[in-house]
Amino acid sequence: MKRVAVLGGGPAGAHTAELLAASGLETILIDEKLAWEKPCGGGITYKAYEKYPFLFESRTPKKIVTESYIGAHKVGSVKLKLNQPLLIFSRLELNQMLLDRAENAGVQIEKERVTAIEEREQGWTLKTKAGSIEADYMIVATGARNPLREVGTQWTPQDTMVALGYYIPTNQEHIDIQFLDRLEGYIWIFPRAGHLSAGICGRGETAQQLKLRLELYLDEKGINWKQGQLYAHMLPSLSRAHWKTNRVAGKRWMAVGDAAGLVDPITGEGIYYAMRSADLASRVIRSESFDPATAAGVYRSQMEDDFLLDLEFGASFAQKLYLGRFFFKSIPSCIVGYMNRSPKLYELMQDIFSGTQDYISLRNRVFRSLNGSVNESVVNFIFQRIIPEPPVSIRATAR
Ligand SMILES: Cc1cc2nc3c(=O)[nH]c(=O)nc-3n(C[C@H](O)[C@H](O)[C@H](O)COP(=O)(O)OP(=O)(O)OC[C@H]3O[C@@H](n4cnc5c(N)ncnc54)[C@H](O)[C@@H]3O)c2cc1C
């Protein structure tokens, strides 16, 4: 293969392009905006920077946060000391750092919008305002609003969440996470270097309703959102059924990151999966046995072995976790309420925050560890009710 075109220069596209060019492949990256302040919390978990240490080590400004307050309806909030810090970047700066790395690895970077793609016998012709670009293989990294219908995941309204928020020019040292009554979603306040990213994501309510919920919460906390700048975007959140049929690759193309719907259906974490899918896609292309005819299947099965089945399993109980009730209380309220009464539950929440607790083995961990007191037995009972037994075929993939 001679030339790979990467469409999109967010974390997924920039990282794929960097890895391909570093292995000597001619790589061109095309993004209509290049580095920009993509609507996002910008939070990066330990799981992500453990695998990609340059995220931590880089000199790009970031906030290193070690404390979170987790709140829920009617139970107040609990302080959680993070066992591993969360890094919080401005997306403008994170994207710039990743694009710089790609450029240093030898990627040719073009600021253009790809308006159409045409399949040739042995590759692709990409149309931009400035002209056409030829490539033998294509990486689709155009994000959740991928305008190219022929490639990448195929959205239905059930597969996305609304996500919006404010960048507010003020500071705080900790994170806030707030679960709201009868909302499949949550509010976050992430401190960044120089400002806060305060937002809400949710399913089943309009953007206007979510915005009001967020503003009310910020008013209650005395945070002046009126000084802030509003942002909104689509957050992929695939249903369980869709994970099975999700179109992640095809003939001479692979999709990475949001364009393939690769976002955690419970937490909304997407940057890790953007980087990880970039890593796996580039490994398939760089492998000695690379064959464009079989590459799509290889990529899919590598993702299944790595994280896909876990996200699919998470999607099977996401809604129950947010909307389920136990004795008139929401499940998040029960969990927050018991956190200070059970050190084991507290530890579990720390691991969920750091990204080191997968969904497939969660039920088993709760069953094995939360049984030392009446409180723990209640939490255990709640988890056993909402999390189904994972099918034997996927239990083996638990981290
Ligand atoms: C409000 C919100 C908060 C979030 N918070 C977090 C968080 O705290 N932590 C976390 O891990 N994840 C978070 N996410 C998810 C995270 O933002 C995404 O998963 C991540 O950005 C995916 O990276 P990507 O490279 O796949 O896509 P994107 O970052 O969306 O990049 C896609 C790129 O493609 C370019 N592009 C699109 N179409 C074209 C075209 N036709 N031609 C050329 N270029 C094109 C765009 O300009 C863009 O640069 C959040 C998402 C939202 C919406």
Short mmCIF file of C-alpha atoms and ligand atoms in Angstrom, two decimals:
data_model
loop_
_atom_site.label_atom_id
_atom_site.label_comp_id
_atom_site.label_asym_id
_atom_site.label_seq_id
_atom_site.Cartn_x
_atom_site.Cartn_y
_atom_site.Cartn_z
CA MET A 1 0.00 0.00 0.00
CA LYS A 2 1.28 3.47 -0.89
CA ARG A 3 -0.85 6.12 0.73
CA VAL A 4 -3.35 6.31 3.61
CA ALA A 5 -5.74 9.25 3.99
CA VAL A 6 -6.99 10.04 7.49
CA LEU A 7 -10.20 12.06 7.47
CA GLY A 8 -10.46 14.09 10.68
CA GLY A 9 -7.76 15.32 13.04
CA GLY A 10 -9.28 14.88 16.51
CA PRO A 11 -7.68 12.41 18.96
CA ALA A 12 -8.69 9.39 16.83
CA GLY A 13 -7.45 10.75 13.49
CA ALA A 14 -4.32 12.49 14.77
CA HIS A 15 -3.18 9.43 16.73
CA THR A 16 -3.82 6.99 13.85
CA ALA A 17 -1.96 9.26 11.43
CA GLU A 18 0.98 9.62 13.81
CA LEU A 19 1.35 5.85 14.23
CA LEU A 20 1.05 5.17 10.49
CA ALA A 21 3.58 7.82 9.50
CA ALA A 22 5.98 6.71 12.25
CA SER A 23 6.02 3.26 10.66
CA GLY A 24 7.01 4.76 7.32
CA LEU A 25 3.66 4.86 5.52
CA GLU A 26 2.83 7.90 3.43
CA THR A 27 -0.02 9.46 5.42
CA ILE A 28 -2.15 12.51 4.74
CA LEU A 29 -4.52 13.94 7.39
CA ILE A 30 -7.36 16.21 6.32
CA ASP A 31 -9.37 18.21 8.86
CA GLU A 32 -11.59 21.17 8.18
CA LYS A 33 -10.66 22.96 11.43
CA LEU A 34 -7.48 21.28 12.68
CA ALA A 35 -7.01 22.13 16.39
CA TRP A 36 -10.24 23.51 17.85
CA GLU A 37 -12.11 23.68 21.15
CA LYS A 38 -14.29 20.65 20.51
CA PRO A 39 -17.26 20.63 22.92
CA CYS A 40 -16.01 18.23 25.58
CA GLY A 41 -15.19 17.84 29.27
CA GLY A 42 -11.60 17.08 28.29
CA GLY A 43 -11.21 14.51 31.11
CA ILE A 44 -8.63 11.77 30.61
CA THR A 45 -8.65 8.76 32.91
CA TYR A 46 -5.74 6.81 34.34
CA LYS A 47 -6.68 3.97 31.97
CA ALA A 48 -5.88 6.30 29.06
CA TYR A 49 -2.64 7.86 30.28
CA GLU A 50 -1.33 4.56 31.62
CA LYS A 51 -1.54 3.21 28.05
CA TYR A 52 -0.46 6.47 26.39
CA PRO A 53 1.92 8.02 28.97
CA PHE A 54 2.74 11.00 26.73
CA LEU A 55 -0.69 12.36 27.68
CA PHE A 56 0.59 12.77 31.24
CA GLU A 57 4.18 13.57 30.39
CA SER A 58 3.56 16.20 27.72
CA ARG A 59 4.07 19.85 28.56
CA THR A 60 0.62 20.72 27.24
CA PRO A 61 -1.29 22.62 29.97
CA LYS A 62 -3.58 20.34 31.93
CA LYS A 63 -5.24 20.23 35.30
CA ILE A 64 -4.31 17.25 37.44
CA VAL A 65 -7.26 16.57 39.70
CA THR A 66 -7.23 14.28 42.73
CA GLU A 67 -10.64 14.90 44.29
CA SER A 68 -14.21 14.56 43.15
CA TYR A 69 -17.54 15.26 44.82
CA ILE A 70 -20.26 12.88 43.73
CA GLY A 71 -23.81 13.99 44.41
CA ALA A 72 -27.26 12.58 43.80
CA HIS A 73 -30.85 13.60 44.28
CA LYS A 74 -31.83 13.96 47.99
CA VAL A 75 -28.62 12.45 49.42
CA GLY A 76 -26.18 15.36 49.08
CA SER A 77 -22.66 14.65 47.92
CA VAL A 78 -19.71 12.53 48.99
CA LYS A 79 -16.05 13.41 48.63
CA LEU A 80 -14.12 10.81 46.64
CA LYS A 81 -10.33 10.90 46.83
CA LEU A 82 -9.22 9.60 43.46
CA ASN A 83 -6.73 6.73 43.69
CA GLN A 84 -5.31 7.94 40.36
CA PRO A 85 -5.61 11.57 39.24
CA LEU A 86 -7.81 12.60 36.33
CA LEU A 87 -6.17 14.84 33.73
CA ILE A 88 -8.28 17.60 32.27
CA PHE A 89 -7.28 19.32 29.05
CA SER A 90 -8.71 22.08 26.96
CA ARG A 91 -9.55 20.30 23.72
CA LEU A 92 -7.91 23.02 21.66
CA GLU A 93 -4.62 22.27 23.41
CA LEU A 94 -5.01 18.49 23.46
CA ASN A 95 -5.83 18.39 19.74
CA GLN A 96 -2.91 20.70 18.94
CA MET A 97 -0.52 18.46 20.86
CA LEU A 98 -1.75 15.36 19.02
CA LEU A 99 -1.57 17.08 15.62
CA ASP A 100 1.97 18.30 16.40
CA ARG A 101 2.99 14.74 17.20
CA ALA A 102 1.48 13.58 13.90
CA GLU A 103 3.29 16.29 11.96
CA ASN A 104 6.59 15.46 13.67
CA ALA A 105 6.11 11.82 12.69
CA GLY A 106 5.90 12.90 9.04
CA VAL A 107 2.16 13.25 8.40
CA GLN A 108 1.16 15.67 5.64
CA ILE A 109 -1.57 17.82 7.20
CA GLU A 110 -4.21 19.65 5.13
CA LYS A 111 -6.82 22.07 6.43
CA GLU A 112 -9.77 21.15 4.19
CA ARG A 113 -13.28 19.79 4.48
CA VAL A 114 -13.84 16.48 2.72
CA THR A 115 -17.14 17.02 0.92
CA ALA A 116 -17.47 13.66 -0.84
CA ILE A 117 -15.68 10.35 -1.27
CA GLU A 118 -15.58 8.15 -4.39
CA GLU A 119 -14.45 4.56 -4.40
CA ARG A 120 -11.98 3.63 -7.14
CA GLU A 121 -10.96 0.11 -8.06
CA GLN A 122 -7.88 0.24 -5.84
CA GLY A 123 -8.67 3.06 -3.41
CA TRP A 124 -10.41 6.36 -2.91
CA THR A 125 -10.76 9.83 -4.39
CA LEU A 126 -11.56 12.42 -1.74
CA LYS A 127 -13.18 15.65 -2.85
CA THR A 128 -12.38 18.95 -1.18
CA LYS A 129 -12.96 22.56 -2.28
CA ALA A 130 -9.31 22.79 -3.26
CA GLY A 131 -9.44 19.69 -5.46
CA SER A 132 -9.14 15.89 -5.22
CA ILE A 133 -6.88 13.73 -3.07
CA GLU A 134 -6.08 10.15 -4.03
CA ALA A 135 -5.43 7.42 -1.46
CA ASP A 136 -5.20 3.64 -1.36
CA TYR A 137 -6.82 3.29 2.06
CA MET A 138 -8.98 5.51 4.25
CA ILE A 139 -9.32 6.07 7.99
CA VAL A 140 -12.62 7.71 8.91
CA ALA A 141 -12.11 9.85 12.01
CA THR A 142 -14.69 12.54 11.36
CA GLY A 143 -16.31 12.34 14.80
CA ALA A 144 -19.91 11.91 15.90
CA ARG A 145 -21.20 14.30 13.27
CA ASN A 146 -19.55 12.36 10.46
CA PRO A 147 -21.12 13.81 7.30
CA LEU A 148 -20.02 10.90 5.08
CA ARG A 149 -22.97 8.51 5.10
CA GLU A 150 -21.25 5.67 3.19
CA VAL A 151 -18.72 4.99 5.95
CA GLY A 152 -18.65 4.84 9.75
CA THR A 153 -21.44 3.98 12.17
CA GLN A 154 -25.06 4.52 11.13
CA TRP A 155 -26.84 6.55 13.80
CA THR A 156 -30.39 6.11 14.96
CA PRO A 157 -31.89 8.56 17.49
CA GLN A 158 -31.58 5.88 20.23
CA ASP A 159 -27.81 5.78 19.79
CA THR A 160 -26.93 9.26 20.92
CA MET A 161 -27.17 11.53 23.93
CA VAL A 162 -27.47 15.27 23.93
CA ALA A 163 -24.46 16.88 25.58
CA LEU A 164 -24.07 20.58 26.26
CA GLY A 165 -22.46 22.91 28.72
CA TYR A 166 -20.57 26.10 29.44
CA TYR A 167 -16.91 27.07 29.53
CA ILE A 168 -16.85 29.34 32.57
CA PRO A 169 -13.90 31.60 33.39
CA THR A 170 -13.44 30.59 37.03
CA ASN A 171 -11.43 28.05 38.99
CA GLN A 172 -11.91 25.17 41.37
CA GLU A 173 -9.65 22.33 42.35
CA HIS A 174 -12.04 19.39 42.40
CA ILE A 175 -14.46 17.70 40.02
CA ASP A 176 -18.21 17.64 40.64
CA ILE A 177 -20.40 14.85 39.31
CA GLN A 178 -24.12 15.18 39.98
CA PHE A 179 -26.81 12.60 39.23
CA LEU A 180 -30.29 14.01 38.82
CA ASP A 181 -33.66 12.50 39.52
CA ARG A 182 -35.07 10.52 36.58
CA LEU A 183 -32.33 11.45 34.15
CA GLU A 184 -30.33 8.96 32.13
CA GLY A 185 -27.21 11.08 32.25
CA TYR A 186 -25.40 13.41 34.64
CA ILE A 187 -23.87 16.82 35.22
CA TRP A 188 -20.11 17.34 35.42
CA ILE A 189 -17.93 20.26 36.45
CA PHE A 190 -14.38 19.75 35.25
CA PRO A 191 -11.75 22.32 36.22
CA ARG A 192 -9.29 23.04 33.44
CA ALA A 193 -6.23 25.25 33.31
CA GLY A 194 -7.91 28.69 33.52
CA HIS A 195 -11.61 27.80 33.28
CA LEU A 196 -14.30 25.21 34.05
CA SER A 197 -16.07 22.93 31.62
CA ALA A 198 -19.50 22.45 33.21
CA GLY A 199 -21.90 20.30 31.25
CA ILE A 200 -24.74 17.84 31.18
CA CYS A 201 -25.43 14.79 29.04
CA GLY A 202 -28.68 12.92 28.86
CA ARG A 203 -31.12 10.89 26.87
CA GLY A 204 -34.87 11.28 26.66
CA GLU A 205 -34.99 15.05 27.26
CA THR A 206 -34.62 17.98 24.89
CA ALA A 207 -31.49 20.11 24.82
CA GLN A 208 -33.53 22.95 26.33
CA GLN A 209 -34.68 20.81 29.27
CA LEU A 210 -31.13 19.64 29.92
CA LYS A 211 -29.80 23.17 29.70
CA LEU A 212 -32.31 24.32 32.32
CA ARG A 213 -31.35 21.46 34.63
CA LEU A 214 -27.69 22.44 34.30
CA GLU A 215 -28.31 26.15 34.85
CA LEU A 216 -30.40 25.45 37.94
CA TYR A 217 -27.64 23.27 39.38
CA LEU A 218 -24.96 25.89 38.65
CA ASP A 219 -27.16 28.59 40.23
CA GLU A 220 -27.49 26.45 43.36
CA LYS A 221 -23.71 26.13 43.51
CA GLY A 222 -23.23 29.86 42.98
CA ILE A 223 -21.36 29.38 39.69
CA ASN A 224 -22.06 32.22 37.29
CA TRP A 225 -22.76 30.40 34.03
CA LYS A 226 -23.99 33.65 32.45
CA GLN A 227 -20.34 34.65 32.04
CA GLY A 228 -19.69 31.40 30.23
CA GLN A 229 -19.67 30.32 26.62
CA LEU A 230 -22.30 27.73 25.66
CA TYR A 231 -21.29 24.54 23.82
CA ALA A 232 -23.25 21.55 22.51
CA HIS A 233 -22.49 18.40 20.60
CA MET A 234 -23.70 14.88 20.03
CA LEU A 235 -22.43 12.15 22.34
CA PRO A 236 -22.46 8.63 20.89
CA SER A 237 -24.18 6.15 23.19
CA LEU A 238 -24.95 3.01 21.24
CA SER A 239 -27.74 0.70 22.33
CA ARG A 240 -26.78 -2.91 23.07
CA ALA A 241 -28.36 -4.14 19.83
CA HIS A 242 -26.42 -1.60 17.78
CA TRP A 243 -23.02 -2.67 19.15
CA LYS A 244 -23.50 -6.02 17.40
CA THR A 245 -24.19 -4.52 13.97
CA ASN A 246 -22.11 -1.36 14.33
CA ARG A 247 -20.38 -0.57 11.02
CA VAL A 248 -16.78 0.03 12.10
CA ALA A 249 -14.99 -0.90 8.87
CA GLY A 250 -15.52 -1.92 5.26
CA LYS A 251 -13.66 -2.41 2.00
CA ARG A 252 -10.52 -0.26 2.15
CA TRP A 253 -11.67 1.78 5.16
CA MET A 254 -11.79 1.67 8.94
CA ALA A 255 -13.56 4.07 11.29
CA VAL A 256 -11.96 5.15 14.57
CA GLY A 257 -13.23 7.08 17.61
CA ASP A 258 -16.65 8.74 17.56
CA ALA A 259 -17.14 8.08 13.83
CA ALA A 260 -17.37 4.41 14.85
CA GLY A 261 -19.55 5.21 17.90
CA LEU A 262 -16.79 4.18 20.32
CA VAL A 263 -17.87 5.90 23.52
CA ASP A 264 -18.56 4.35 26.91
CA PRO A 265 -22.37 4.15 27.13
CA ILE A 266 -22.36 4.80 30.89
CA THR A 267 -19.64 7.38 31.54
CA GLY A 268 -19.44 9.05 28.12
CA GLU A 269 -15.66 8.56 28.06
CA GLY A 270 -14.57 8.75 24.42
CA ILE A 271 -10.99 10.06 24.24
CA TYR A 272 -9.52 6.76 25.46
CA TYR A 273 -11.51 4.78 22.87
CA ALA A 274 -10.52 7.26 20.16
CA MET A 275 -6.83 6.66 20.97
CA ARG A 276 -7.24 2.93 21.47
CA SER A 277 -9.13 2.36 18.20
CA ALA A 278 -6.47 4.48 16.47
CA ASP A 279 -3.83 2.21 17.93
CA LEU A 280 -5.61 -0.98 16.85
CA ALA A 281 -6.48 0.29 13.34
CA SER A 282 -2.91 1.39 12.71
CA ARG A 283 -1.60 -2.00 13.93
CA VAL A 284 -3.84 -3.80 11.43
CA ILE A 285 -2.57 -1.61 8.59
CA ARG A 286 1.07 -1.93 9.63
CA SER A 287 0.92 -5.70 10.09
CA GLU A 288 2.95 -7.81 7.69
CA SER A 289 -0.11 -9.89 6.84
CA PHE A 290 -2.19 -6.80 5.99
CA ASP A 291 -4.71 -7.53 3.25
CA PRO A 292 -7.34 -4.88 2.41
CA ALA A 293 -9.84 -7.66 1.73
CA THR A 294 -9.71 -9.05 5.30
CA ALA A 295 -8.57 -6.00 7.28
CA ALA A 296 -12.11 -4.96 8.30
CA GLY A 297 -12.77 -8.31 9.98
CA VAL A 298 -9.37 -8.34 11.70
CA TYR A 299 -9.92 -4.82 13.05
CA ARG A 300 -13.36 -5.68 14.40
CA SER A 301 -12.17 -8.83 16.12
CA GLN A 302 -9.19 -7.01 17.67
CA MET A 303 -11.54 -4.39 19.06
CA GLU A 304 -13.81 -7.13 20.43
CA ASP A 305 -10.86 -8.71 22.21
CA ASP A 306 -9.87 -5.33 23.58
CA PHE A 307 -12.88 -3.21 24.63
CA LEU A 308 -15.87 -3.62 22.31
CA LEU A 309 -17.60 -6.44 24.19
CA ASP A 310 -17.20 -4.57 27.46
CA LEU A 311 -18.87 -1.46 26.07
CA GLU A 312 -21.61 -3.60 24.56
CA PHE A 313 -22.20 -5.23 27.94
CA GLY A 314 -22.23 -1.81 29.67
CA ALA A 315 -24.95 -0.72 27.26
CA SER A 316 -27.13 -3.60 28.44
CA PHE A 317 -27.63 -2.06 31.90
CA ALA A 318 -26.83 1.65 31.44
CA GLN A 319 -30.46 2.70 31.50
CA LYS A 320 -31.29 0.63 34.61
CA LEU A 321 -28.28 2.11 36.39
CA TYR A 322 -29.51 5.66 35.86
CA LEU A 323 -33.28 5.19 35.97
CA GLY A 324 -33.77 2.13 38.18
CA ARG A 325 -35.26 2.59 41.64
CA PHE A 326 -34.96 0.82 44.98
CA PHE A 327 -37.55 1.67 47.64
CA PHE A 328 -38.49 4.95 45.88
CA LYS A 329 -34.86 6.08 45.66
CA SER A 330 -32.90 6.27 42.41
CA ILE A 331 -30.01 3.81 42.03
CA PRO A 332 -27.40 6.64 41.87
CA SER A 333 -28.85 8.04 45.13
CA CYS A 334 -28.56 4.61 46.78
CA ILE A 335 -24.94 4.22 45.62
CA VAL A 336 -23.91 7.71 46.72
CA GLY A 337 -25.78 7.26 50.00
CA TYR A 338 -23.86 4.06 50.81
CA MET A 339 -20.44 5.20 49.64
CA ASN A 340 -19.34 6.53 53.01
CA ARG A 341 -20.73 3.49 54.78
CA SER A 342 -18.76 0.91 52.83
CA PRO A 343 -15.00 1.19 52.21
CA LYS A 344 -15.31 -1.55 49.56
CA LEU A 345 -17.93 0.43 47.63
CA TYR A 346 -15.74 3.53 47.97
CA GLU A 347 -12.80 1.60 46.47
CA LEU A 348 -15.00 0.36 43.67
CA MET A 349 -16.02 3.93 42.83
CA GLN A 350 -12.35 4.94 42.81
CA ASP A 351 -11.64 2.21 40.26
CA ILE A 352 -14.61 3.20 38.14
CA PHE A 353 -13.26 6.76 38.08
CA SER A 354 -9.78 5.67 37.10
CA GLY A 355 -11.22 3.43 34.37
CA THR A 356 -9.68 0.26 35.77
CA GLN A 357 -12.98 -1.48 36.57
CA ASP A 358 -14.57 -3.04 33.49
CA TYR A 359 -18.29 -3.77 33.18
CA ILE A 360 -18.03 -7.48 32.45
CA SER A 361 -16.50 -8.33 35.84
CA LEU A 362 -18.33 -5.65 37.85
CA ARG A 363 -21.19 -7.90 38.98
CA ASN A 364 -18.79 -10.58 40.13
CA ARG A 365 -16.60 -8.09 42.02
CA VAL A 366 -19.62 -6.67 43.82
CA PHE A 367 -20.83 -10.19 44.66
CA ARG A 368 -17.44 -11.23 46.01
CA SER A 369 -16.50 -8.08 47.92
CA LEU A 370 -19.65 -6.29 49.08
CA ASN A 371 -20.95 -8.62 51.76
CA GLY A 372 -19.28 -7.56 55.03
CA SER A 373 -22.19 -5.60 56.53
CA VAL A 374 -25.92 -5.03 56.14
CA ASN A 375 -25.22 -1.87 54.11
CA GLU A 376 -22.96 -3.76 51.75
CA SER A 377 -25.48 -6.55 51.36
CA VAL A 378 -28.09 -3.98 50.32
CA VAL A 379 -25.74 -2.48 47.70
CA ASN A 380 -24.85 -5.98 46.55
CA PHE A 381 -28.55 -6.80 46.14
CA ILE A 382 -29.10 -3.59 44.12
CA PHE A 383 -26.19 -4.32 41.76
CA GLN A 384 -27.24 -7.94 41.28
CA ARG A 385 -30.69 -6.71 40.26
CA ILE A 386 -29.52 -4.18 37.68
CA ILE A 387 -26.46 -5.88 36.18
CA PRO A 388 -27.26 -9.04 34.23
CA GLU A 389 -25.05 -12.11 34.35
CA PRO A 390 -22.56 -11.64 31.46
CA PRO A 391 -22.83 -14.36 28.81
CA VAL A 392 -20.13 -17.04 29.22
CA SER A 393 -18.78 -16.18 25.76
CA ILE A 394 -17.73 -12.69 26.87
CA ARG A 395 -16.77 -13.36 30.50
CA ALA A 396 -13.36 -14.55 29.36
CA THR A 397 -12.55 -11.11 27.95
CA ALA A 398 -12.87 -9.32 31.34
CA ARG A 399 -9.71 -7.40 32.11
C1 LIG B 1 -20.05 17.59 25.73
C2 LIG B 1 -19.11 16.41 25.65
C3 LIG B 1 -18.26 16.14 26.71
C4 LIG B 1 -17.34 15.09 26.62
N1 LIG B 1 -16.47 14.89 27.65
C5 LIG B 1 -15.54 13.91 27.55
C6 LIG B 1 -14.56 13.73 28.57
O1 LIG B 1 -14.49 14.49 29.54
N2 LIG B 1 -13.67 12.72 28.43
C7 LIG B 1 -13.70 11.86 27.37
O2 LIG B 1 -12.89 10.94 27.32
N3 LIG B 1 -14.60 12.04 26.38
C8 LIG B 1 -15.50 13.05 26.42
N4 LIG B 1 -16.38 13.25 25.39
C9 LIG B 1 -16.24 12.42 24.17
C10 LIG B 1 -15.06 12.94 23.33
O3 LIG B 1 -15.22 14.33 23.11
C11 LIG B 1 -15.01 12.21 21.98
O4 LIG B 1 -15.17 10.83 22.21
C12 LIG B 1 -13.69 12.45 21.24
O5 LIG B 1 -13.55 13.80 20.88
C13 LIG B 1 -13.64 11.58 19.98
O6 LIG B 1 -12.52 11.92 19.19
P1 LIG B 1 -12.58 11.77 17.61
O7 LIG B 1 -11.24 12.10 17.12
O8 LIG B 1 -13.19 10.48 17.26
O9 LIG B 1 -13.66 12.87 17.13
P2 LIG B 1 -13.60 14.45 17.22
O10 LIG B 1 -12.81 14.87 18.38
O11 LIG B 1 -15.01 14.91 17.11
O12 LIG B 1 -12.80 14.89 15.89
C14 LIG B 1 -13.38 14.78 14.61
C15 LIG B 1 -12.63 15.71 13.69
O13 LIG B 1 -13.09 15.50 12.35
C16 LIG B 1 -13.15 16.75 11.67
N5 LIG B 1 -14.11 16.57 10.57
C17 LIG B 1 -15.41 16.21 10.64
N6 LIG B 1 -15.95 16.13 9.40
C18 LIG B 1 -14.96 16.46 8.53
C19 LIG B 1 -14.90 16.54 7.11
N7 LIG B 1 -15.95 16.27 6.34
N8 LIG B 1 -13.72 16.92 6.54
C20 LIG B 1 -12.64 17.18 7.31
N9 LIG B 1 -12.64 17.13 8.65
C21 LIG B 1 -13.78 16.75 9.26
C22 LIG B 1 -13.59 17.72 12.75
O14 LIG B 1 -13.17 19.03 12.41
C23 LIG B 1 -12.87 17.19 13.98
O15 LIG B 1 -11.63 17.82 14.21
C24 LIG B 1 -17.31 14.28 25.46
C25 LIG B 1 -18.19 14.55 24.40
C26 LIG B 1 -19.08 15.60 24.49
C27 LIG B 1 -19.99 15.88 23.32
#
